[in-house]
Amino acid sequence: MLRSPEELRALVEGYLGELAFTPELGRLEEALRYPLDAGGKRVRPVIALGVAEAAGAAPEHALPAAAAVELVHTFSLVHDDLPALDDDDERRGRPSAHVAFGEGTALLAGDALLAEAFRLALSYPTPMVGRELAHATLAMIGGQHRDITGDTADLAALHRLKTGALFSASVGVALWVAEVPEGEQPAWRAFGDELGLLFQIVDDVLDGDGYAARHGEEEARRLADEAAARAQARLDGLGADTSVLSDIVAGLAERTA
């Protein structure tokens, strides 16, 4: 029987809680664990585990890859909060990393989280997990640059990079771990492409910006529903047991926080 999203999240939390960082980091480790342990829904690694299991791999085998995606996400949050970027003093109800530890330490912690992510991704025999993550990270950084420089005319392209790339990578790394042949991956990847858009539109509805500010809340919600329907349609065509992934899609579409 496939594990539920809640069970997959428990696997992620357990793995992250026991993750051993590189000893040379010394006391900097505290600054890495601070944002990583701050909570969050672990949506991206749960998607990775769900895809891996649906594609025939044990979720435990995919844990390093799933955790790598979460470390990249956490790195991006630490850096995004810095005064040079979004200048946010609070993250998930407590001081941001740069407020708690200082800007220099937060910058180094973000760098270290990114390097640790690739250490995990490169623990597999295939280099494709690391390549997948590298491509997504660069796309995410490109999207962030568009955002901070005001290049926001094409909102869909911006969010496809800034948010969507890492959601797509959550699917991609799992496919490589599950040894799905490259020729059979496009249908899975089409599903992954819808997830970032769905997440971002709902996020904008909750925050009242982005799609909601540009199109109005009602229209943004309609766009989210359409993205969820497309994602489900992609799952329906895969020919695998994707019931857990369907639950994840429904949860993303219906979330209220």
PDB file of C-alpha atoms in Angstrom:
ATOM      1  CA  MET A   1       0.000   0.000   0.000  1.00  0.00           C
ATOM      2  CA  LEU A   2       1.259   3.477  -0.887  1.00  0.00           C
ATOM      3  CA  ARG A   3       2.174   5.794   1.940  1.00  0.00           C
ATOM      4  CA  SER A   4      -0.153   8.776   2.538  1.00  0.00           C
ATOM      5  CA  PRO A   5       1.152  12.357   2.217  1.00  0.00           C
ATOM      6  CA  GLU A   6       1.234  12.549   6.009  1.00  0.00           C
ATOM      7  CA  GLU A   7       3.335   9.387   6.225  1.00  0.00           C
ATOM      8  CA  LEU A   8       5.681  10.675   3.547  1.00  0.00           C
ATOM      9  CA  ARG A   9       6.056  13.954   5.407  1.00  0.00           C
ATOM     10  CA  ALA A  10       6.931  12.028   8.571  1.00  0.00           C
ATOM     11  CA  LEU A  11       9.676  10.246   6.619  1.00  0.00           C
ATOM     12  CA  VAL A  12      11.042  13.598   5.464  1.00  0.00           C
ATOM     13  CA  GLU A  13      10.963  15.104   8.945  1.00  0.00           C
ATOM     14  CA  GLY A  14      12.718  12.100  10.415  1.00  0.00           C
ATOM     15  CA  TYR A  15      15.419  12.151   7.760  1.00  0.00           C
ATOM     16  CA  LEU A  16      16.051  15.883   8.077  1.00  0.00           C
ATOM     17  CA  GLY A  17      16.123  15.644  11.856  1.00  0.00           C
ATOM     18  CA  GLU A  18      18.882  13.032  11.726  1.00  0.00           C
ATOM     19  CA  LEU A  19      20.782  14.512   8.772  1.00  0.00           C
ATOM     20  CA  ALA A  20      24.491  14.829   9.522  1.00  0.00           C
ATOM     21  CA  PHE A  21      26.064  17.928   8.033  1.00  0.00           C
ATOM     22  CA  THR A  22      29.691  18.187   7.001  1.00  0.00           C
ATOM     23  CA  PRO A  23      31.804  18.353  10.203  1.00  0.00           C
ATOM     24  CA  GLU A  24      33.979  21.153   8.825  1.00  0.00           C
ATOM     25  CA  LEU A  25      31.043  23.535   9.159  1.00  0.00           C
ATOM     26  CA  GLY A  26      31.587  23.554  12.909  1.00  0.00           C
ATOM     27  CA  ARG A  27      29.402  26.011  14.799  1.00  0.00           C
ATOM     28  CA  LEU A  28      27.817  27.191  11.539  1.00  0.00           C
ATOM     29  CA  GLU A  29      25.648  24.055  11.691  1.00  0.00           C
ATOM     30  CA  GLU A  30      23.342  25.811  14.156  1.00  0.00           C
ATOM     31  CA  ALA A  31      22.563  28.445  11.537  1.00  0.00           C
ATOM     32  CA  LEU A  32      21.772  25.720   8.985  1.00  0.00           C
ATOM     33  CA  ARG A  33      19.419  23.865  11.290  1.00  0.00           C
ATOM     34  CA  TYR A  34      17.627  27.044  12.385  1.00  0.00           C
ATOM     35  CA  PRO A  35      15.747  27.675   9.091  1.00  0.00           C
ATOM     36  CA  LEU A  36      15.530  23.982   8.257  1.00  0.00           C
ATOM     37  CA  ASP A  37      13.775  23.222  11.549  1.00  0.00           C
ATOM     38  CA  ALA A  38      11.445  26.224  11.323  1.00  0.00           C
ATOM     39  CA  GLY A  39       8.544  24.158  10.038  1.00  0.00           C
ATOM     40  CA  GLY A  40       6.851  24.340   6.687  1.00  0.00           C
ATOM     41  CA  LYS A  41       4.751  21.765   4.912  1.00  0.00           C
ATOM     42  CA  ARG A  42       7.664  20.014   3.154  1.00  0.00           C
ATOM     43  CA  VAL A  43       5.564  20.027  -0.004  1.00  0.00           C
ATOM     44  CA  ARG A  44       8.465  19.581  -2.420  1.00  0.00           C
ATOM     45  CA  PRO A  45      10.137  16.582  -0.756  1.00  0.00           C
ATOM     46  CA  VAL A  46       6.756  14.931  -0.172  1.00  0.00           C
ATOM     47  CA  ILE A  47       6.038  15.263  -3.899  1.00  0.00           C
ATOM     48  CA  ALA A  48       9.427  13.697  -4.638  1.00  0.00           C
ATOM     49  CA  LEU A  49       8.719  10.722  -2.395  1.00  0.00           C
ATOM     50  CA  GLY A  50       5.213  10.342  -3.796  1.00  0.00           C
ATOM     51  CA  VAL A  51       6.476  10.318  -7.380  1.00  0.00           C
ATOM     52  CA  ALA A  52       9.266   7.881  -6.529  1.00  0.00           C
ATOM     53  CA  GLU A  53       6.853   5.433  -4.937  1.00  0.00           C
ATOM     54  CA  ALA A  54       4.300   5.755  -7.741  1.00  0.00           C
ATOM     55  CA  ALA A  55       7.125   5.073 -10.214  1.00  0.00           C
ATOM     56  CA  GLY A  56       8.147   1.909  -8.395  1.00  0.00           C
ATOM     57  CA  ALA A  57      10.909   2.979  -5.989  1.00  0.00           C
ATOM     58  CA  ALA A  58      10.926   2.756  -2.208  1.00  0.00           C
ATOM     59  CA  PRO A  59      10.401   6.220  -0.695  1.00  0.00           C
ATOM     60  CA  GLU A  60      13.350   5.584   1.634  1.00  0.00           C
ATOM     61  CA  HIS A  61      15.629   5.289  -1.396  1.00  0.00           C
ATOM     62  CA  ALA A  62      14.480   8.700  -2.584  1.00  0.00           C
ATOM     63  CA  LEU A  63      14.987  10.450   0.762  1.00  0.00           C
ATOM     64  CA  PRO A  64      18.430  11.949  -0.019  1.00  0.00           C
ATOM     65  CA  ALA A  65      17.110  13.420  -3.286  1.00  0.00           C
ATOM     66  CA  ALA A  66      13.931  14.706  -1.631  1.00  0.00           C
ATOM     67  CA  ALA A  67      15.938  16.257   1.193  1.00  0.00           C
ATOM     68  CA  ALA A  68      18.261  17.871  -1.342  1.00  0.00           C
ATOM     69  CA  VAL A  69      15.292  19.650  -2.905  1.00  0.00           C
ATOM     70  CA  GLU A  70      14.199  20.877   0.530  1.00  0.00           C
ATOM     71  CA  LEU A  71      17.707  22.138   1.314  1.00  0.00           C
ATOM     72  CA  VAL A  72      17.751  24.137  -1.917  1.00  0.00           C
ATOM     73  CA  HIS A  73      14.353  25.581  -1.037  1.00  0.00           C
ATOM     74  CA  THR A  74      15.602  26.503   2.444  1.00  0.00           C
ATOM     75  CA  PHE A  75      18.747  28.085   1.014  1.00  0.00           C
ATOM     76  CA  SER A  76      16.550  30.264  -1.201  1.00  0.00           C
ATOM     77  CA  LEU A  77      14.446  31.410   1.764  1.00  0.00           C
ATOM     78  CA  VAL A  78      17.506  32.333   3.837  1.00  0.00           C
ATOM     79  CA  HIS A  79      18.931  34.402   1.011  1.00  0.00           C
ATOM     80  CA  ASP A  80      15.581  35.897  -0.031  1.00  0.00           C
ATOM     81  CA  ASP A  81      15.094  37.285   3.482  1.00  0.00           C
ATOM     82  CA  LEU A  82      18.416  39.171   3.437  1.00  0.00           C
ATOM     83  CA  PRO A  83      18.284  42.991   3.374  1.00  0.00           C
ATOM     84  CA  ALA A  84      19.810  43.003  -0.117  1.00  0.00           C
ATOM     85  CA  LEU A  85      16.832  41.058  -1.479  1.00  0.00           C
ATOM     86  CA  ASP A  86      13.372  40.987   0.169  1.00  0.00           C
ATOM     87  CA  ASP A  87      14.547  42.385   3.531  1.00  0.00           C
ATOM     88  CA  ASP A  88      12.170  40.289   5.643  1.00  0.00           C
ATOM     89  CA  ASP A  89      12.872  40.208   9.369  1.00  0.00           C
ATOM     90  CA  GLU A  90      10.462  37.357  10.096  1.00  0.00           C
ATOM     91  CA  ARG A  91       9.988  33.906   8.603  1.00  0.00           C
ATOM     92  CA  ARG A  92       7.343  31.427   9.781  1.00  0.00           C
ATOM     93  CA  GLY A  93       6.584  33.346  12.935  1.00  0.00           C
ATOM     94  CA  ARG A  94      10.114  33.873  14.210  1.00  0.00           C
ATOM     95  CA  PRO A  95      13.161  36.017  13.356  1.00  0.00           C
ATOM     96  CA  SER A  96      14.708  35.380   9.959  1.00  0.00           C
ATOM     97  CA  ALA A  97      18.139  33.773   9.892  1.00  0.00           C
ATOM     98  CA  HIS A  98      19.960  37.059   9.310  1.00  0.00           C
ATOM     99  CA  VAL A  99      18.181  38.625  12.294  1.00  0.00           C
ATOM    100  CA  ALA A 100      18.957  35.651  14.520  1.00  0.00           C
ATOM    101  CA  PHE A 101      22.580  35.144  13.450  1.00  0.00           C
ATOM    102  CA  GLY A 102      23.668  38.235  11.521  1.00  0.00           C
ATOM    103  CA  GLU A 103      23.855  38.828   7.784  1.00  0.00           C
ATOM    104  CA  GLY A 104      27.271  37.281   7.254  1.00  0.00           C
ATOM    105  CA  THR A 105      26.418  34.045   9.023  1.00  0.00           C
ATOM    106  CA  ALA A 106      23.045  33.814   7.254  1.00  0.00           C
ATOM    107  CA  LEU A 107      24.746  34.268   3.892  1.00  0.00           C
ATOM    108  CA  LEU A 108      27.228  31.501   4.677  1.00  0.00           C
ATOM    109  CA  ALA A 109      24.464  29.252   6.037  1.00  0.00           C
ATOM    110  CA  GLY A 110      22.546  29.611   2.781  1.00  0.00           C
ATOM    111  CA  ASP A 111      25.675  28.778   0.806  1.00  0.00           C
ATOM    112  CA  ALA A 112      26.289  25.730   2.980  1.00  0.00           C
ATOM    113  CA  LEU A 113      22.689  24.518   2.622  1.00  0.00           C
ATOM    114  CA  LEU A 114      23.090  24.644  -1.144  1.00  0.00           C
ATOM    115  CA  ALA A 115      26.369  22.729  -1.037  1.00  0.00           C
ATOM    116  CA  GLU A 116      24.882  20.136   1.325  1.00  0.00           C
ATOM    117  CA  ALA A 117      21.987  19.697  -1.100  1.00  0.00           C
ATOM    118  CA  PHE A 118      24.365  18.754  -3.872  1.00  0.00           C
ATOM    119  CA  ARG A 119      26.311  16.450  -1.568  1.00  0.00           C
ATOM    120  CA  LEU A 120      23.072  14.515  -1.076  1.00  0.00           C
ATOM    121  CA  ALA A 121      22.070  14.636  -4.735  1.00  0.00           C
ATOM    122  CA  LEU A 122      25.465  13.296  -5.771  1.00  0.00           C
ATOM    123  CA  SER A 123      25.212  10.315  -3.406  1.00  0.00           C
ATOM    124  CA  TYR A 124      23.395   8.330  -6.132  1.00  0.00           C
ATOM    125  CA  PRO A 125      25.219   6.291  -8.795  1.00  0.00           C
ATOM    126  CA  THR A 126      23.662   8.403 -11.545  1.00  0.00           C
ATOM    127  CA  PRO A 127      24.767  12.024 -11.943  1.00  0.00           C
ATOM    128  CA  MET A 128      21.317  12.939 -13.267  1.00  0.00           C
ATOM    129  CA  VAL A 129      19.872  13.704  -9.825  1.00  0.00           C
ATOM    130  CA  GLY A 130      22.524  16.366  -9.324  1.00  0.00           C
ATOM    131  CA  ARG A 131      22.098  17.711 -12.845  1.00  0.00           C
ATOM    132  CA  GLU A 132      18.346  17.962 -12.366  1.00  0.00           C
ATOM    133  CA  LEU A 133      18.817  19.908  -9.159  1.00  0.00           C
ATOM    134  CA  ALA A 134      21.466  22.194 -10.662  1.00  0.00           C
ATOM    135  CA  HIS A 135      19.232  23.123 -13.591  1.00  0.00           C
ATOM    136  CA  ALA A 136      16.310  23.883 -11.277  1.00  0.00           C
ATOM    137  CA  THR A 137      18.464  25.941  -8.901  1.00  0.00           C
ATOM    138  CA  LEU A 138      19.800  28.093 -11.715  1.00  0.00           C
ATOM    139  CA  ALA A 139      16.282  28.602 -13.086  1.00  0.00           C
ATOM    140  CA  MET A 140      15.066  29.583  -9.615  1.00  0.00           C
ATOM    141  CA  ILE A 141      17.885  32.101  -9.249  1.00  0.00           C
ATOM    142  CA  GLY A 142      17.076  33.507 -12.687  1.00  0.00           C
ATOM    143  CA  GLY A 143      13.467  33.969 -11.626  1.00  0.00           C
ATOM    144  CA  GLN A 144      14.507  35.715  -8.433  1.00  0.00           C
ATOM    145  CA  HIS A 145      16.685  38.091 -10.457  1.00  0.00           C
ATOM    146  CA  ARG A 146      13.729  38.950 -12.658  1.00  0.00           C
ATOM    147  CA  ASP A 147      11.733  39.689  -9.534  1.00  0.00           C
ATOM    148  CA  ILE A 148      14.245  41.995  -7.839  1.00  0.00           C
ATOM    149  CA  THR A 149      14.957  43.897 -11.068  1.00  0.00           C
ATOM    150  CA  GLY A 150      11.262  44.495 -11.787  1.00  0.00           C
ATOM    151  CA  ASP A 151      11.119  42.264 -14.866  1.00  0.00           C
ATOM    152  CA  THR A 152       7.598  41.119 -13.986  1.00  0.00           C
ATOM    153  CA  ALA A 153       5.609  41.792 -17.151  1.00  0.00           C
ATOM    154  CA  ASP A 154       5.400  38.077 -17.955  1.00  0.00           C
ATOM    155  CA  LEU A 155       4.150  36.820 -14.608  1.00  0.00           C
ATOM    156  CA  ALA A 156       3.776  33.233 -15.806  1.00  0.00           C
ATOM    157  CA  ALA A 157       7.401  33.074 -16.996  1.00  0.00           C
ATOM    158  CA  LEU A 158       8.628  34.630 -13.759  1.00  0.00           C
ATOM    159  CA  HIS A 159       6.865  32.098 -11.567  1.00  0.00           C
ATOM    160  CA  ARG A 160       7.739  29.195 -13.860  1.00  0.00           C
ATOM    161  CA  LEU A 161      11.350  29.991 -12.988  1.00  0.00           C
ATOM    162  CA  LYS A 162      11.181  31.283  -9.423  1.00  0.00           C
ATOM    163  CA  THR A 163       8.669  28.755  -8.075  1.00  0.00           C
ATOM    164  CA  GLY A 164       7.923  26.182 -10.735  1.00  0.00           C
ATOM    165  CA  ALA A 165      11.470  25.016 -11.404  1.00  0.00           C
ATOM    166  CA  LEU A 166      11.913  23.474  -7.970  1.00  0.00           C
ATOM    167  CA  PHE A 167       8.501  21.799  -8.107  1.00  0.00           C
ATOM    168  CA  SER A 168       9.441  20.338 -11.474  1.00  0.00           C
ATOM    169  CA  ALA A 169      12.726  19.166  -9.958  1.00  0.00           C
ATOM    170  CA  SER A 170      10.825  17.422  -7.174  1.00  0.00           C
ATOM    171  CA  VAL A 171       9.338  15.222  -9.880  1.00  0.00           C
ATOM    172  CA  GLY A 172      12.520  15.005 -11.928  1.00  0.00           C
ATOM    173  CA  VAL A 173      14.871  13.838  -9.182  1.00  0.00           C
ATOM    174  CA  ALA A 174      12.378  11.150  -8.190  1.00  0.00           C
ATOM    175  CA  LEU A 175      12.214   9.848 -11.749  1.00  0.00           C
ATOM    176  CA  TRP A 176      15.984   9.457 -11.878  1.00  0.00           C
ATOM    177  CA  VAL A 177      16.048   7.745  -8.479  1.00  0.00           C
ATOM    178  CA  ALA A 178      13.300   5.366  -9.644  1.00  0.00           C
ATOM    179  CA  GLU A 179      15.302   4.716 -12.837  1.00  0.00           C
ATOM    180  CA  VAL A 180      12.427   5.709 -15.103  1.00  0.00           C
ATOM    181  CA  PRO A 181      13.845   5.704 -18.664  1.00  0.00           C
ATOM    182  CA  GLU A 182      14.230   9.184 -20.095  1.00  0.00           C
ATOM    183  CA  GLY A 183      11.862   8.342 -22.945  1.00  0.00           C
ATOM    184  CA  GLU A 184       9.085   7.588 -20.440  1.00  0.00           C
ATOM    185  CA  GLN A 185       9.562  10.728 -18.367  1.00  0.00           C
ATOM    186  CA  PRO A 186       7.706  13.419 -20.371  1.00  0.00           C
ATOM    187  CA  ALA A 187       4.248  12.420 -19.112  1.00  0.00           C
ATOM    188  CA  TRP A 188       5.451  12.602 -15.504  1.00  0.00           C
ATOM    189  CA  ARG A 189       7.201  15.886 -16.136  1.00  0.00           C
ATOM    190  CA  ALA A 190       4.057  17.380 -17.652  1.00  0.00           C
ATOM    191  CA  PHE A 191       2.427  16.737 -14.294  1.00  0.00           C
ATOM    192  CA  GLY A 192       5.309  18.427 -12.489  1.00  0.00           C
ATOM    193  CA  ASP A 193       5.043  21.513 -14.670  1.00  0.00           C
ATOM    194  CA  GLU A 194       1.543  22.200 -13.365  1.00  0.00           C
ATOM    195  CA  LEU A 195       2.447  21.951  -9.679  1.00  0.00           C
ATOM    196  CA  GLY A 196       4.506  25.114  -9.359  1.00  0.00           C
ATOM    197  CA  LEU A 197       1.846  27.192 -11.094  1.00  0.00           C
ATOM    198  CA  LEU A 198      -0.866  25.764  -8.873  1.00  0.00           C
ATOM    199  CA  PHE A 199       1.144  26.422  -5.719  1.00  0.00           C
ATOM    200  CA  GLN A 200       2.045  29.982  -6.735  1.00  0.00           C
ATOM    201  CA  ILE A 201      -1.469  31.049  -7.718  1.00  0.00           C
ATOM    202  CA  VAL A 202      -2.948  29.777  -4.452  1.00  0.00           C
ATOM    203  CA  ASP A 203      -0.108  31.476  -2.578  1.00  0.00           C
ATOM    204  CA  ASP A 204      -0.945  34.746  -4.335  1.00  0.00           C
ATOM    205  CA  VAL A 205      -4.624  34.354  -3.470  1.00  0.00           C
ATOM    206  CA  LEU A 206      -3.720  33.895   0.193  1.00  0.00           C
ATOM    207  CA  ASP A 207      -1.320  36.858   0.167  1.00  0.00           C
ATOM    208  CA  GLY A 208      -3.390  39.117  -2.072  1.00  0.00           C
ATOM    209  CA  ASP A 209      -0.551  39.792  -4.523  1.00  0.00           C
ATOM    210  CA  GLY A 210       0.823  38.407  -7.793  1.00  0.00           C
ATOM    211  CA  TYR A 211      -1.963  36.733  -9.762  1.00  0.00           C
ATOM    212  CA  ALA A 212      -4.594  37.887  -7.278  1.00  0.00           C
ATOM    213  CA  ALA A 213      -3.484  41.506  -7.511  1.00  0.00           C
ATOM    214  CA  ARG A 214      -3.274  41.435 -11.298  1.00  0.00           C
ATOM    215  CA  HIS A 215      -6.406  39.401 -12.119  1.00  0.00           C
ATOM    216  CA  GLY A 216      -8.553  39.629  -8.993  1.00  0.00           C
ATOM    217  CA  GLU A 217      -9.080  36.908  -6.418  1.00  0.00           C
ATOM    218  CA  GLU A 218     -11.959  35.204  -8.210  1.00  0.00           C
ATOM    219  CA  GLU A 219     -10.095  34.924 -11.511  1.00  0.00           C
ATOM    220  CA  ALA A 220      -6.922  33.790  -9.755  1.00  0.00           C
ATOM    221  CA  ARG A 221      -8.835  31.074  -7.975  1.00  0.00           C
ATOM    222  CA  ARG A 222     -10.268  29.949 -11.314  1.00  0.00           C
ATOM    223  CA  LEU A 223      -6.747  29.770 -12.759  1.00  0.00           C
ATOM    224  CA  ALA A 224      -5.675  27.672  -9.773  1.00  0.00           C
ATOM    225  CA  ASP A 225      -8.587  25.294 -10.276  1.00  0.00           C
ATOM    226  CA  GLU A 226      -7.653  24.922 -13.934  1.00  0.00           C
ATOM    227  CA  ALA A 227      -4.037  24.149 -13.034  1.00  0.00           C
ATOM    228  CA  ALA A 228      -5.213  21.535 -10.533  1.00  0.00           C
ATOM    229  CA  ALA A 229      -7.493  19.967 -13.157  1.00  0.00           C
ATOM    230  CA  ARG A 230      -4.633  19.820 -15.669  1.00  0.00           C
ATOM    231  CA  ALA A 231      -2.337  18.244 -13.077  1.00  0.00           C
ATOM    232  CA  GLN A 232      -4.951  15.608 -12.282  1.00  0.00           C
ATOM    233  CA  ALA A 233      -5.498  14.919 -15.979  1.00  0.00           C
ATOM    234  CA  ARG A 234      -1.763  14.328 -16.365  1.00  0.00           C
ATOM    235  CA  LEU A 235      -1.857  11.849 -13.494  1.00  0.00           C
ATOM    236  CA  ASP A 236      -4.831  10.044 -14.975  1.00  0.00           C
ATOM    237  CA  GLY A 237      -2.820   9.346 -18.109  1.00  0.00           C
ATOM    238  CA  LEU A 238       0.219   7.846 -16.406  1.00  0.00           C
ATOM    239  CA  GLY A 239      -0.987   4.279 -15.999  1.00  0.00           C
ATOM    240  CA  ALA A 240       0.327   4.036 -12.433  1.00  0.00           C
ATOM    241  CA  ASP A 241      -1.220   4.229  -8.977  1.00  0.00           C
ATOM    242  CA  THR A 242      -1.104   7.990  -8.478  1.00  0.00           C
ATOM    243  CA  SER A 243      -3.758   8.231  -5.762  1.00  0.00           C
ATOM    244  CA  VAL A 244      -1.336   9.770  -3.265  1.00  0.00           C
ATOM    245  CA  LEU A 245      -0.210  12.346  -5.820  1.00  0.00           C
ATOM    246  CA  SER A 246      -3.882  13.155  -6.457  1.00  0.00           C
ATOM    247  CA  ASP A 247      -4.281  13.805  -2.737  1.00  0.00           C
ATOM    248  CA  ILE A 248      -1.293  16.150  -2.862  1.00  0.00           C
ATOM    249  CA  VAL A 249      -2.774  18.075  -5.790  1.00  0.00           C
ATOM    250  CA  ALA A 250      -6.098  18.420  -3.972  1.00  0.00           C
ATOM    251  CA  GLY A 251      -4.295  19.623  -0.862  1.00  0.00           C
ATOM    252  CA  LEU A 252      -2.379  22.268  -2.820  1.00  0.00           C
ATOM    253  CA  ALA A 253      -5.564  23.508  -4.476  1.00  0.00           C
ATOM    254  CA  GLU A 254      -7.554  23.674  -1.251  1.00  0.00           C
ATOM    255  CA  ARG A 255      -4.950  25.027   1.171  1.00  0.00           C
ATOM    256  CA  THR A 256      -5.871  28.047   3.253  1.00  0.00           C
ATOM    257  CA  ALA A 257      -2.480  28.860   4.824  1.00  0.00           C
TER     258      ALA A 257
END
